[in-house]
Short mmCIF file of C-alpha atoms in Angstrom, two decimals:
data_model
loop_
_atom_site.label_atom_id
_atom_site.label_comp_id
_atom_site.label_asym_id
_atom_site.label_seq_id
_atom_site.Cartn_x
_atom_site.Cartn_y
_atom_site.Cartn_z
CA PHE A 1 2.93 16.08 -14.72
CA PHE A 2 6.18 15.18 -12.40
CA PHE A 3 5.13 17.46 -9.64
CA ALA A 4 1.87 15.35 -9.24
CA GLY A 5 3.57 11.78 -9.73
CA PHE A 6 6.10 13.25 -6.90
CA THR A 7 3.57 13.79 -4.19
CA THR A 8 1.80 10.51 -5.05
CA ILE A 9 4.99 8.72 -4.48
CA THR A 10 5.83 10.53 -1.42
CA GLY A 11 1.97 10.03 -0.32
CA TYR A 12 2.01 6.02 -0.47
CA MET A 13 5.26 6.30 0.93
CA VAL A 14 4.17 8.19 4.00
CA VAL A 15 1.40 5.84 4.45
CA GLY A 16 2.93 2.87 4.00
CA MET A 17 5.62 3.38 6.56
CA LYS A 18 3.33 4.17 9.38
CA CYS A 19 1.59 0.83 8.62
CA ALA A 20 4.66 -1.13 8.66
CA LYS A 21 5.73 0.29 12.03
CA TYR A 22 2.47 -0.29 13.33
CA LEU A 23 2.17 -4.09 12.18
CA SER A 24 6.12 -4.62 13.29
CA PRO A 25 7.53 -1.65 15.56
CA LYS A 26 10.83 -3.32 15.13
CA PHE A 27 11.39 -4.47 11.55
CA GLY A 28 8.80 -2.60 9.85
CA GLU A 29 9.60 0.81 8.84
CA LYS A 30 13.29 -0.89 7.55
CA LEU A 31 11.57 -3.63 5.66
CA TYR A 32 8.94 -1.40 4.16
CA PHE A 33 12.11 1.20 2.86
CA LEU A 34 13.82 -1.53 1.78
CA TYR A 35 11.11 -3.11 -0.41
CA ALA A 36 10.05 0.35 -1.90
CA CYS A 37 13.52 1.30 -3.36
CA VAL A 38 13.71 -2.30 -4.65
CA ALA A 39 10.30 -2.06 -6.54
CA PHE A 40 11.22 1.18 -7.35
CA MET A 41 14.21 0.01 -8.98
CA THR A 42 12.80 -2.75 -10.34
CA PHE A 43 9.52 -1.69 -12.04
CA SER A 44 11.27 1.68 -13.85
CA TRP A 45 12.94 -0.98 -16.25
CA TYR A 46 9.36 -2.06 -17.20
CA ASP A 47 6.73 -1.38 -19.45
CA GLN A 48 4.28 0.68 -18.05
CA THR A 49 1.56 -1.26 -19.44
CA GLN A 50 3.17 -4.04 -17.30
CA VAL A 51 3.71 -2.06 -14.04
CA VAL A 52 -0.51 -1.00 -14.26
CA LEU A 53 -1.25 -4.53 -14.70
CA MET A 54 0.53 -5.29 -11.35
CA MET A 55 -0.80 -2.44 -9.64
CA SER A 56 -4.25 -3.74 -11.11
CA ALA A 57 -3.83 -7.33 -9.45
CA SER A 58 -2.30 -5.72 -6.64
CA ALA A 59 -5.33 -3.49 -5.79
CA GLY A 60 -7.52 -6.80 -6.25
CA CYS A 61 -5.80 -8.49 -3.72
CA LEU A 62 -5.92 -5.55 -1.44
CA VAL A 63 -9.91 -5.20 -1.71
CA MET A 64 -10.15 -9.34 -1.13
CA ILE A 65 -7.99 -8.49 1.73
CA ASN A 66 -10.15 -5.64 3.08
CA LEU A 67 -13.32 -7.82 2.32
CA MET A 68 -12.16 -10.25 4.67
CA GLY A 69 -10.94 -8.17 7.31
CA ILE A 70 -14.74 -6.57 7.31
CA ILE A 71 -16.66 -9.80 7.21
CA LYS A 72 -14.64 -11.08 10.11
CA LEU A 73 -14.96 -8.09 11.90
CA ARG A 74 -18.51 -7.50 10.88
CA ASN A 75 -19.88 -8.13 14.52
CA GLN A 76 -17.56 -5.31 15.76
CA ILE A 77 -18.21 -2.52 13.23
CA ASP A 78 -21.26 -0.23 13.51
CA PHE A 79 -23.01 0.40 10.12
CA SER A 80 -25.35 2.64 11.59
CA SER A 81 -25.92 6.90 10.63
CA LYS A 82 -26.30 7.35 13.76
CA LYS A 83 -24.11 9.17 16.37
#
């Protein structure tokens, strides 16, 4: 279980840092690393059910943001299966 969890955290960290660097080349990577450290230390003190609830709420918010982006860019996205 430890190995599977460690690789997941590493994957999230790498993707998050790349996204943060893309969004803000000057401060993104540093701010994301600071946020990740604070979040990791904070959530280690909470019960697992509370953390899962927070993660589910965050996932729901991310889905809503993605849907807004898809709706906003629907004219620029090609959904056809032809290449």
